[in-house]
mmCIF file of C-alpha atoms and ligand atoms in Angstrom:
data_model
loop_
_atom_site.group_PDB
_atom_site.id
_atom_site.type_symbol
_atom_site.label_atom_id
_atom_site.label_comp_id
_atom_site.label_asym_id
_atom_site.label_seq_id
_atom_site.Cartn_x
_atom_site.Cartn_y
_atom_site.Cartn_z
ATOM 1 C CA MET A 1016 0.000 0.000 0.000
ATOM 2 C CA ILE A 1017 1.304 3.433 -0.944
ATOM 3 C CA PRO A 1018 1.430 5.855 2.027
ATOM 4 C CA PRO A 1019 -0.579 9.064 1.569
ATOM 5 C CA VAL A 1020 2.628 11.114 1.369
ATOM 6 C CA ALA A 1021 3.705 9.269 -1.796
ATOM 7 C CA SER A 1022 0.259 9.086 -3.351
ATOM 8 C CA ARG A 1023 0.614 12.719 -4.375
ATOM 9 C CA PHE A 1024 3.117 11.549 -7.019
ATOM 10 C CA VAL A 1025 2.046 7.956 -7.732
ATOM 11 C CA ALA A 1026 -1.449 6.814 -8.734
ATOM 12 C CA GLY A 1027 -1.535 3.594 -6.727
ATOM 13 C CA GLU A 1028 -0.020 0.169 -7.227
ATOM 14 C CA GLU A 1029 -2.636 -1.306 -9.536
ATOM 15 C CA PRO A 1030 -3.728 -0.336 -13.050
ATOM 16 C CA ALA A 1031 -7.299 0.093 -11.806
ATOM 17 C CA THR A 1032 -6.297 2.861 -9.366
ATOM 18 C CA ALA A 1033 -4.210 4.554 -12.060
ATOM 19 C CA LEU A 1034 -7.182 4.520 -14.445
ATOM 20 C CA GLU A 1035 -9.429 5.915 -11.705
ATOM 21 C CA HIS A 1036 -6.981 8.813 -11.386
ATOM 22 C CA VAL A 1037 -7.022 9.232 -15.182
ATOM 23 C CA ARG A 1038 -10.810 9.442 -15.142
ATOM 24 C CA SER A 1039 -10.728 12.204 -12.532
ATOM 25 C CA LEU A 1040 -8.142 14.079 -14.629
ATOM 26 C CA ASN A 1041 -10.250 13.718 -17.772
ATOM 27 C CA GLU A 1042 -13.196 15.224 -15.879
ATOM 28 C CA ARG A 1043 -10.991 18.305 -15.403
ATOM 29 C CA GLU A 1044 -9.987 18.392 -19.115
ATOM 30 C CA ILE A 1045 -6.519 16.986 -18.394
ATOM 31 C CA LYS A 1046 -5.326 14.037 -20.482
ATOM 32 C CA ALA A 1047 -3.070 11.337 -19.086
ATOM 33 C CA ILE A 1048 0.221 9.680 -19.993
ATOM 34 C CA VAL A 1049 0.242 6.466 -17.955
ATOM 35 C CA ASN A 1050 3.566 4.953 -16.925
ATOM 36 C CA LEU A 1051 4.065 1.647 -15.164
ATOM 37 C CA LEU A 1052 7.041 2.212 -12.849
ATOM 38 C CA GLY A 1053 10.044 0.001 -13.571
ATOM 39 C CA GLU A 1054 13.519 0.276 -15.104
ATOM 40 C CA HIS A 1055 16.870 -1.467 -15.585
ATOM 41 C CA TYR A 1056 15.750 -5.062 -15.437
ATOM 42 C CA ASP A 1057 18.612 -7.528 -15.732
ATOM 43 C CA SER A 1058 16.454 -10.551 -16.478
ATOM 44 C CA ARG A 1059 13.816 -11.258 -19.078
ATOM 45 C CA ALA A 1060 10.864 -12.090 -16.830
ATOM 46 C CA PRO A 1061 10.121 -8.613 -15.379
ATOM 47 C CA ALA A 1062 10.659 -6.993 -18.789
ATOM 48 C CA GLU A 1063 8.177 -9.387 -20.380
ATOM 49 C CA ASP A 1064 5.748 -8.961 -17.462
ATOM 50 C CA ASP A 1065 5.804 -5.173 -17.806
ATOM 51 C CA ALA A 1066 5.402 -5.364 -21.585
ATOM 52 C CA ALA A 1067 2.371 -7.639 -21.068
ATOM 53 C CA GLU A 1068 0.935 -5.215 -18.487
ATOM 54 C CA TYR A 1069 1.333 -2.337 -20.960
ATOM 55 C CA ARG A 1070 -0.579 -4.333 -23.590
ATOM 56 C CA THR A 1071 -3.403 -4.943 -21.114
ATOM 57 C CA LEU A 1072 -3.314 -1.286 -20.094
ATOM 58 C CA VAL A 1073 -3.678 -0.234 -23.734
ATOM 59 C CA ARG A 1074 -6.769 -2.457 -24.064
ATOM 60 C CA ASP A 1075 -8.208 -1.076 -20.813
ATOM 61 C CA ILE A 1076 -7.629 2.523 -21.926
ATOM 62 C CA ALA A 1077 -9.324 1.829 -25.264
ATOM 63 C CA THR A 1078 -12.340 0.019 -23.819
ATOM 64 C CA SER A 1079 -12.900 2.493 -20.983
ATOM 65 C CA ASP A 1080 -12.920 5.391 -23.424
ATOM 66 C CA LEU A 1081 -10.368 7.409 -21.459
ATOM 67 C CA ASP A 1082 -8.303 10.237 -22.895
ATOM 68 C CA ALA A 1083 -4.967 8.607 -22.160
ATOM 69 C CA CYS A 1084 -1.822 7.182 -23.698
ATOM 70 C CA ILE A 1085 1.160 5.290 -22.288
ATOM 71 C CA SER A 1086 4.857 6.030 -21.772
ATOM 72 C CA VAL A 1087 7.456 3.267 -21.647
ATOM 73 C CA LYS A 1088 11.099 3.254 -20.494
ATOM 74 C CA PRO A 1089 13.504 1.334 -22.780
ATOM 75 C CA SER A 1090 15.352 -0.319 -19.868
ATOM 76 C CA GLN A 1091 11.994 -1.434 -18.479
ATOM 77 C CA ILE A 1092 11.347 -3.560 -21.537
ATOM 78 C CA GLY A 1093 14.705 -5.203 -21.909
ATOM 79 C CA LEU A 1094 17.248 -2.684 -23.199
ATOM 80 C CA ASP A 1095 19.830 -3.763 -20.601
ATOM 81 C CA LEU A 1096 19.439 -7.334 -21.924
ATOM 82 C CA GLY A 1097 19.960 -6.367 -25.546
ATOM 83 C CA GLU A 1098 18.641 -4.113 -28.269
ATOM 84 C CA ASP A 1099 16.823 -7.075 -29.841
ATOM 85 C CA VAL A 1100 14.846 -7.765 -26.639
ATOM 86 C CA PHE A 1101 13.893 -4.082 -26.309
ATOM 87 C CA ARG A 1102 12.878 -3.761 -29.967
ATOM 88 C CA ALA A 1103 10.778 -6.953 -29.894
ATOM 89 C CA LEU A 1104 8.870 -6.019 -26.720
ATOM 90 C CA LEU A 1105 8.364 -2.415 -27.823
ATOM 91 C CA GLU A 1106 7.020 -3.593 -31.170
ATOM 92 C CA GLU A 1107 4.479 -5.845 -29.429
ATOM 93 C CA ILE A 1108 3.273 -2.921 -27.309
ATOM 94 C CA VAL A 1109 3.095 -0.533 -30.263
ATOM 95 C CA ASP A 1110 1.227 -3.118 -32.407
ATOM 96 C CA GLU A 1111 -1.398 -3.563 -29.695
ATOM 97 C CA ALA A 1112 -1.663 0.196 -29.208
ATOM 98 C CA ALA A 1113 -1.941 0.901 -32.941
ATOM 99 C CA GLN A 1114 -4.839 -1.545 -33.248
ATOM 100 C CA ARG A 1115 -6.666 0.346 -30.496
ATOM 101 C CA ASP A 1116 -5.619 3.827 -31.460
ATOM 102 C CA VAL A 1117 -3.685 4.468 -28.259
ATOM 103 C CA PHE A 1118 -0.559 6.638 -28.506
ATOM 104 C CA VAL A 1119 2.787 5.298 -27.187
ATOM 105 C CA TRP A 1120 5.552 7.532 -25.812
ATOM 106 C CA ILE A 1121 9.100 6.266 -25.409
ATOM 107 C CA ASP A 1122 10.820 7.922 -22.441
ATOM 108 C CA MET A 1123 14.488 8.830 -22.887
ATOM 109 C CA GLU A 1124 17.025 7.463 -20.404
ATOM 110 C CA ASP A 1125 20.746 8.277 -20.087
ATOM 111 C CA HIS A 1126 22.993 9.124 -23.068
ATOM 112 C CA THR A 1127 24.150 5.517 -23.584
ATOM 113 C CA THR A 1128 20.627 4.686 -24.759
ATOM 114 C CA THR A 1129 19.934 7.660 -27.044
ATOM 115 C CA ASP A 1130 20.888 6.082 -30.399
ATOM 116 C CA VAL A 1131 19.038 2.819 -29.791
ATOM 117 C CA THR A 1132 15.952 4.680 -28.575
ATOM 118 C CA LEU A 1133 15.861 7.077 -31.524
ATOM 119 C CA ASP A 1134 16.399 4.222 -34.008
ATOM 120 C CA ALA A 1135 13.495 2.249 -32.517
ATOM 121 C CA PHE A 1136 11.329 5.370 -32.559
ATOM 122 C CA GLU A 1137 12.170 6.112 -36.199
ATOM 123 C CA GLU A 1138 11.220 2.632 -37.363
ATOM 124 C CA LEU A 1139 8.016 2.348 -35.342
ATOM 125 C CA THR A 1140 6.662 5.824 -35.898
ATOM 126 C CA THR A 1141 7.229 5.485 -39.637
ATOM 127 C CA GLU A 1142 5.471 2.100 -39.725
ATOM 128 C CA ASN A 1143 2.608 3.367 -37.566
ATOM 129 C CA ASP A 1144 1.916 6.659 -39.205
ATOM 130 C CA GLY A 1145 3.062 8.796 -36.284
ATOM 131 C CA GLY A 1146 1.374 6.857 -33.467
ATOM 132 C CA VAL A 1147 4.579 6.933 -31.420
ATOM 133 C CA GLY A 1148 6.445 9.723 -29.621
ATOM 134 C CA VAL A 1149 9.931 10.100 -28.203
ATOM 135 C CA CYS A 1150 11.566 12.358 -25.637
ATOM 136 C CA VAL A 1151 14.717 14.444 -26.205
ATOM 137 C CA GLN A 1152 16.856 16.154 -23.574
ATOM 138 C CA ALA A 1153 18.210 19.715 -23.767
ATOM 139 C CA ASN A 1154 21.159 18.916 -21.495
ATOM 140 C CA LEU A 1155 22.780 16.703 -24.155
ATOM 141 C CA GLU A 1156 24.961 18.468 -26.732
ATOM 142 C CA ARG A 1157 23.882 16.052 -29.461
ATOM 143 C CA THR A 1158 20.184 16.913 -29.184
ATOM 144 C CA ARG A 1159 20.171 19.786 -31.666
ATOM 145 C CA GLU A 1160 21.291 17.377 -34.414
ATOM 146 C CA ASP A 1161 18.866 14.699 -33.236
ATOM 147 C CA VAL A 1162 16.033 17.195 -33.453
ATOM 148 C CA GLU A 1163 16.883 18.002 -37.089
ATOM 149 C CA ARG A 1164 16.595 14.276 -37.841
ATOM 150 C CA LEU A 1165 13.309 14.021 -35.923
ATOM 151 C CA ALA A 1166 11.782 16.970 -37.782
ATOM 152 C CA GLU A 1167 11.676 14.746 -40.905
ATOM 153 C CA LEU A 1168 9.648 12.007 -39.176
ATOM 154 C CA PRO A 1169 5.985 11.609 -38.301
ATOM 155 C CA GLY A 1170 5.053 11.311 -34.596
ATOM 156 C CA LYS A 1171 5.420 13.597 -31.628
ATOM 157 C CA VAL A 1172 8.542 14.724 -29.774
ATOM 158 C CA ARG A 1173 8.593 15.637 -26.085
ATOM 159 C CA PHE A 1174 11.176 18.258 -25.127
ATOM 160 C CA VAL A 1175 12.590 18.061 -21.588
ATOM 161 C CA LYS A 1176 15.617 19.560 -19.875
ATOM 162 C CA GLY A 1177 16.986 16.108 -18.989
ATOM 163 C CA ALA A 1178 16.833 14.175 -15.750
ATOM 164 C CA TYR A 1179 20.110 12.234 -15.884
ATOM 165 C CA ASN A 1180 23.471 13.311 -14.507
ATOM 166 C CA GLU A 1181 25.502 13.141 -17.709
ATOM 167 C CA PRO A 1182 29.302 13.491 -18.197
ATOM 168 C CA ALA A 1183 30.582 17.043 -18.845
ATOM 169 C CA GLU A 1184 32.214 15.960 -22.151
ATOM 170 C CA ILE A 1185 28.840 15.453 -23.792
ATOM 171 C CA ALA A 1186 26.401 17.484 -21.713
ATOM 172 C CA TYR A 1187 25.676 20.995 -20.496
ATOM 173 C CA LYS A 1188 26.096 21.074 -16.744
ATOM 174 C CA ASP A 1189 25.176 24.678 -16.097
ATOM 175 C CA LYS A 1190 21.446 25.146 -15.471
ATOM 176 C CA ALA A 1191 21.329 28.503 -17.277
ATOM 177 C CA GLU A 1192 22.929 26.896 -20.317
ATOM 178 C CA VAL A 1193 20.424 24.015 -20.302
ATOM 179 C CA ASP A 1194 17.639 26.618 -20.138
ATOM 180 C CA ARG A 1195 19.152 28.498 -23.087
ATOM 181 C CA VAL A 1196 19.414 25.327 -25.172
ATOM 182 C CA TYR A 1197 15.883 24.304 -24.190
ATOM 183 C CA ARG A 1198 14.591 27.607 -25.564
ATOM 184 C CA GLU A 1199 16.597 27.171 -28.772
ATOM 185 C CA LEU A 1200 15.216 23.673 -29.267
ATOM 186 C CA LEU A 1201 11.653 24.891 -28.723
ATOM 187 C CA ALA A 1202 12.183 27.713 -31.229
ATOM 188 C CA TYR A 1203 13.463 25.217 -33.807
ATOM 189 C CA ALA A 1204 10.658 22.743 -33.117
ATOM 190 C CA PHE A 1205 7.831 25.289 -33.383
ATOM 191 C CA GLU A 1206 9.245 26.311 -36.745
ATOM 192 C CA HIS A 1207 9.905 22.846 -38.202
ATOM 193 C CA PHE A 1208 7.680 20.212 -36.529
ATOM 194 C CA GLU A 1209 4.436 19.607 -38.375
ATOM 195 C CA ASP A 1210 3.009 17.029 -35.959
ATOM 196 C CA GLY A 1211 3.284 19.396 -33.049
ATOM 197 C CA VAL A 1212 5.530 19.908 -30.079
ATOM 198 C CA ALA A 1213 5.231 18.452 -26.579
ATOM 199 C CA VAL A 1214 6.647 20.694 -23.864
ATOM 200 C CA GLY A 1215 7.568 18.502 -20.875
ATOM 201 C CA SER A 1216 8.395 21.124 -18.270
ATOM 202 C CA HIS A 1217 7.060 22.720 -15.103
ATOM 203 C CA ASP A 1218 9.037 25.874 -15.735
ATOM 204 C CA PRO A 1219 6.717 28.923 -16.038
ATOM 205 C CA GLU A 1220 9.266 30.739 -18.260
ATOM 206 C CA MET A 1221 9.481 27.843 -20.735
ATOM 207 C CA ILE A 1222 5.711 27.474 -20.818
ATOM 208 C CA GLU A 1223 5.279 31.163 -21.513
ATOM 209 C CA TYR A 1224 7.920 30.971 -24.242
ATOM 210 C CA ALA A 1225 6.185 27.946 -25.807
ATOM 211 C CA THR A 1226 2.826 29.704 -25.875
ATOM 212 C CA SER A 1227 4.417 32.743 -27.528
ATOM 213 C CA LEU A 1228 6.013 30.490 -30.184
ATOM 214 C CA HIS A 1229 2.632 28.859 -30.735
ATOM 215 C CA GLU A 1230 1.057 32.264 -31.296
ATOM 216 C CA GLU A 1231 3.844 33.206 -33.706
ATOM 217 C CA HIS A 1232 3.899 30.001 -35.798
ATOM 218 C CA GLY A 1233 0.486 28.403 -35.205
ATOM 219 C CA THR A 1234 2.192 25.025 -34.610
ATOM 220 C CA PRO A 1235 0.020 22.678 -32.537
ATOM 221 C CA PHE A 1236 1.509 21.906 -29.129
ATOM 222 C CA GLU A 1237 0.780 20.247 -25.825
ATOM 223 C CA LEU A 1238 2.023 20.800 -22.304
ATOM 224 C CA GLN A 1239 3.079 17.879 -20.129
ATOM 225 C CA MET A 1240 3.714 17.851 -16.391
ATOM 226 C CA LEU A 1241 4.192 15.199 -13.741
ATOM 227 C CA MET A 1242 1.483 14.063 -11.349
ATOM 228 C CA GLY A 1243 1.851 15.928 -8.051
ATOM 229 C CA VAL A 1244 3.734 18.899 -9.508
ATOM 230 C CA ARG A 1245 2.021 22.294 -10.000
ATOM 231 C CA GLU A 1246 -1.370 20.605 -10.189
ATOM 232 C CA ASP A 1247 -3.309 23.873 -9.765
ATOM 233 C CA THR A 1248 -1.406 25.294 -12.706
ATOM 234 C CA GLN A 1249 -2.133 22.153 -14.719
ATOM 235 C CA GLU A 1250 -5.851 22.777 -14.233
ATOM 236 C CA GLU A 1251 -5.542 26.440 -15.169
ATOM 237 C CA LEU A 1252 -3.536 25.633 -18.302
ATOM 238 C CA ALA A 1253 -5.982 22.893 -19.312
ATOM 239 C CA ALA A 1254 -8.670 25.553 -19.737
ATOM 240 C CA GLU A 1255 -6.649 27.107 -22.533
ATOM 241 C CA TYR A 1256 -4.184 24.535 -23.885
ATOM 242 C CA GLU A 1257 -3.860 20.788 -24.404
ATOM 243 C CA MET A 1258 -2.605 19.590 -21.024
ATOM 244 C CA TRP A 1259 -1.276 16.109 -20.293
ATOM 245 C CA GLN A 1260 -0.326 14.719 -16.905
ATOM 246 C CA TYR A 1261 2.312 11.978 -16.627
ATOM 247 C CA VAL A 1262 0.776 9.428 -14.261
ATOM 248 C CA PRO A 1263 3.132 6.812 -12.785
ATOM 249 C CA TYR A 1264 1.773 3.779 -10.960
ATOM 250 C CA GLY A 1265 2.893 0.344 -9.829
ATOM 251 C CA GLY A 1266 4.582 -1.584 -7.054
ATOM 252 C CA ARG A 1267 8.009 -0.091 -7.772
ATOM 253 C CA TRP A 1268 7.036 3.386 -6.531
ATOM 254 C CA LYS A 1269 9.655 3.889 -3.792
ATOM 255 C CA SER A 1270 12.623 4.987 -5.926
ATOM 256 C CA TYR A 1271 10.411 7.227 -8.069
ATOM 257 C CA PHE A 1272 8.990 8.926 -4.970
ATOM 258 C CA TYR A 1273 12.487 9.310 -3.522
ATOM 259 C CA ARG A 1274 13.626 11.064 -6.742
ATOM 260 C CA ARG A 1275 10.711 13.515 -6.636
ATOM 261 C CA VAL A 1276 11.480 14.355 -3.009
ATOM 262 C CA MET A 1277 15.220 14.751 -3.597
ATOM 263 C CA GLU A 1278 14.919 17.007 -6.642
ATOM 264 C CA ARG A 1279 13.034 19.727 -4.812
ATOM 265 C CA LYS A 1280 13.155 20.714 -1.178
ATOM 266 C CA GLU A 1281 9.543 21.917 -1.187
ATOM 267 C CA ASN A 1282 8.562 18.300 -1.881
ATOM 268 C CA LEU A 1283 10.659 17.212 1.083
ATOM 269 C CA LEU A 1284 8.880 19.767 3.253
ATOM 270 C CA PHE A 1285 5.535 18.571 1.963
ATOM 271 C CA ALA A 1286 6.499 14.972 2.766
ATOM 272 C CA ALA A 1287 7.712 15.894 6.256
ATOM 273 C CA ARG A 1288 4.513 17.843 7.019
ATOM 274 C CA ALA A 1289 2.380 14.929 5.883
ATOM 275 C CA VAL A 1290 4.363 12.473 8.008
ATOM 276 C CA LEU A 1291 4.088 14.783 11.032
ATOM 277 C CA GLY A 1292 0.397 15.354 10.329
ATOM 278 C CA ARG A 1293 0.800 19.162 10.108
HETATM 279 P P1 LIG B 853 13.270 22.943 -13.570
HETATM 280 O O1 LIG B 853 14.438 23.490 -14.308
HETATM 281 O O2 LIG B 853 13.486 21.776 -12.657
HETATM 282 O O3 LIG B 853 12.584 24.091 -12.759
HETATM 283 C C1 LIG B 853 12.314 25.339 -13.377
HETATM 284 C C2 LIG B 853 11.170 26.019 -12.670
HETATM 285 O O4 LIG B 853 9.961 25.241 -12.809
HETATM 286 C C3 LIG B 853 11.354 26.165 -11.171
HETATM 287 O O5 LIG B 853 12.135 27.291 -10.858
HETATM 288 C C4 LIG B 853 9.900 26.304 -10.709
HETATM 289 O O6 LIG B 853 9.423 27.588 -10.989
HETATM 290 C C5 LIG B 853 9.183 25.319 -11.621
HETATM 291 N N1 LIG B 853 9.136 23.979 -10.987
HETATM 292 C C6 LIG B 853 9.893 22.910 -11.289
HETATM 293 N N2 LIG B 853 9.582 21.850 -10.497
HETATM 294 C C7 LIG B 853 8.619 22.288 -9.664
HETATM 295 C C8 LIG B 853 7.902 21.690 -8.585
HETATM 296 N N3 LIG B 853 8.130 20.419 -8.216
HETATM 297 N N4 LIG B 853 6.971 22.425 -7.956
HETATM 298 C C9 LIG B 853 6.739 23.713 -8.301
HETATM 299 N N5 LIG B 853 7.402 24.336 -9.301
HETATM 300 C C10 LIG B 853 8.323 23.648 -9.973
HETATM 301 N N6 LIG B 853 13.529 13.499 -18.292
HETATM 302 C C11 LIG B 853 14.257 12.621 -19.025
HETATM 303 O O7 LIG B 853 15.485 12.649 -18.961
HETATM 304 N N7 LIG B 853 13.627 11.681 -19.814
HETATM 305 C C12 LIG B 853 12.275 11.627 -19.956
HETATM 306 O O8 LIG B 853 11.751 10.772 -20.689
HETATM 307 C C13 LIG B 853 11.492 12.585 -19.221
HETATM 308 N N8 LIG B 853 10.148 12.595 -19.333
HETATM 309 C C14 LIG B 853 9.437 13.586 -18.699
HETATM 310 C C15 LIG B 853 8.057 13.667 -18.904
HETATM 311 C C16 LIG B 853 7.340 14.727 -18.351
HETATM 312 C C17 LIG B 853 5.860 14.804 -18.606
HETATM 313 C C18 LIG B 853 8.014 15.712 -17.562
HETATM 314 C C19 LIG B 853 7.271 16.864 -16.965
HETATM 315 C C20 LIG B 853 9.363 15.598 -17.322
HETATM 316 C C21 LIG B 853 10.097 14.554 -17.866
HETATM 317 N N9 LIG B 853 11.464 14.433 -17.656
HETATM 318 C C22 LIG B 853 12.178 13.510 -18.378
HETATM 319 C C23 LIG B 853 12.136 15.232 -16.581
HETATM 320 C C24 LIG B 853 12.815 16.498 -17.120
HETATM 321 O O9 LIG B 853 13.959 16.154 -17.856
HETATM 322 C C25 LIG B 853 13.231 17.435 -15.967
HETATM 323 O O10 LIG B 853 14.168 16.769 -15.168
HETATM 324 C C26 LIG B 853 12.107 17.882 -15.075
HETATM 325 O O11 LIG B 853 10.943 18.141 -15.796
HETATM 326 C C27 LIG B 853 12.525 19.173 -14.342
HETATM 327 O O12 LIG B 853 12.743 20.232 -15.248
HETATM 328 P P2 LIG B 853 11.673 21.411 -15.483
HETATM 329 O O13 LIG B 853 11.740 21.817 -16.920
HETATM 330 O O14 LIG B 853 10.334 20.928 -15.054
HETATM 331 O O15 LIG B 853 12.090 22.623 -14.618
#
């Protein structure tokens, strides 16, 4: 059972509780990106189990008529075991999703996985007429070139600042520099991406910049934020823009919750207050 303090960030351990959360979001005009928590499996069984759960989730989303899609981590579906395992399991998920018209996002992990992830995205989004999306990270120096390649493909691209602590030889380490590159990538994307731009950020300055680019270019776009972060703002933005909430669920919630608490001291304070009942 997930303690109340963590349930701000995680929508329960079971798919049914996650879908309940999705329904309540949909009632407030917010769409959902559902993610089963799990990563870096070093054996086949959990990777296959999670892939099977995603296929069931896709069917449940389609039959319950929810405004939702899924987001999958490469190392959750076998990347650490081999590119072939990852590609095979991802293809099974995308096939199921395509049949039911459910969109599939591929999360981006650390820089050692970027090429494999982009290659899998390119193949699947081309085969499935843009029913797949991928995430790119502003903190990696290579991303500007990757984005030029992605502009030629169907499917959606989610722009984030980057969550992984990458080596200085290949990444921007200074926050102001990451912010600058993030803006440059958004400017490029709003000019060149026909299928729209997904802005995965809680940063008010980046959101304002994205809306101004939308006004300038007319490019369709969506905003994406995590469950439990700036939820009031999510509701306000949903009244005007396409707003998606990333909704993690599952038994492996502890490390995800720990990350959310560690990345921002306000979250730590919130957690402490909840534990102390104040
Ligand atoms: P930050 O630079 O962290 O913060 C900028 C400003 O935003 C802050 O000053 C504050 O005003 C506001 N803000 C930020 N956090 C909070 C908060 N908790 N509460 C209140 N205000 C806040 N990373 C990956 O590497 N791969 C992925 O696949 C990936 N997918 C993601 C999907 C989604 C939907 C989102 C939202 C993020 C994803 N990320 C991913 C994480 C991303 O890379 C960043 O680490 C994370 O979003 C923090 O950066 P930021 O742009 O939100 O703003």
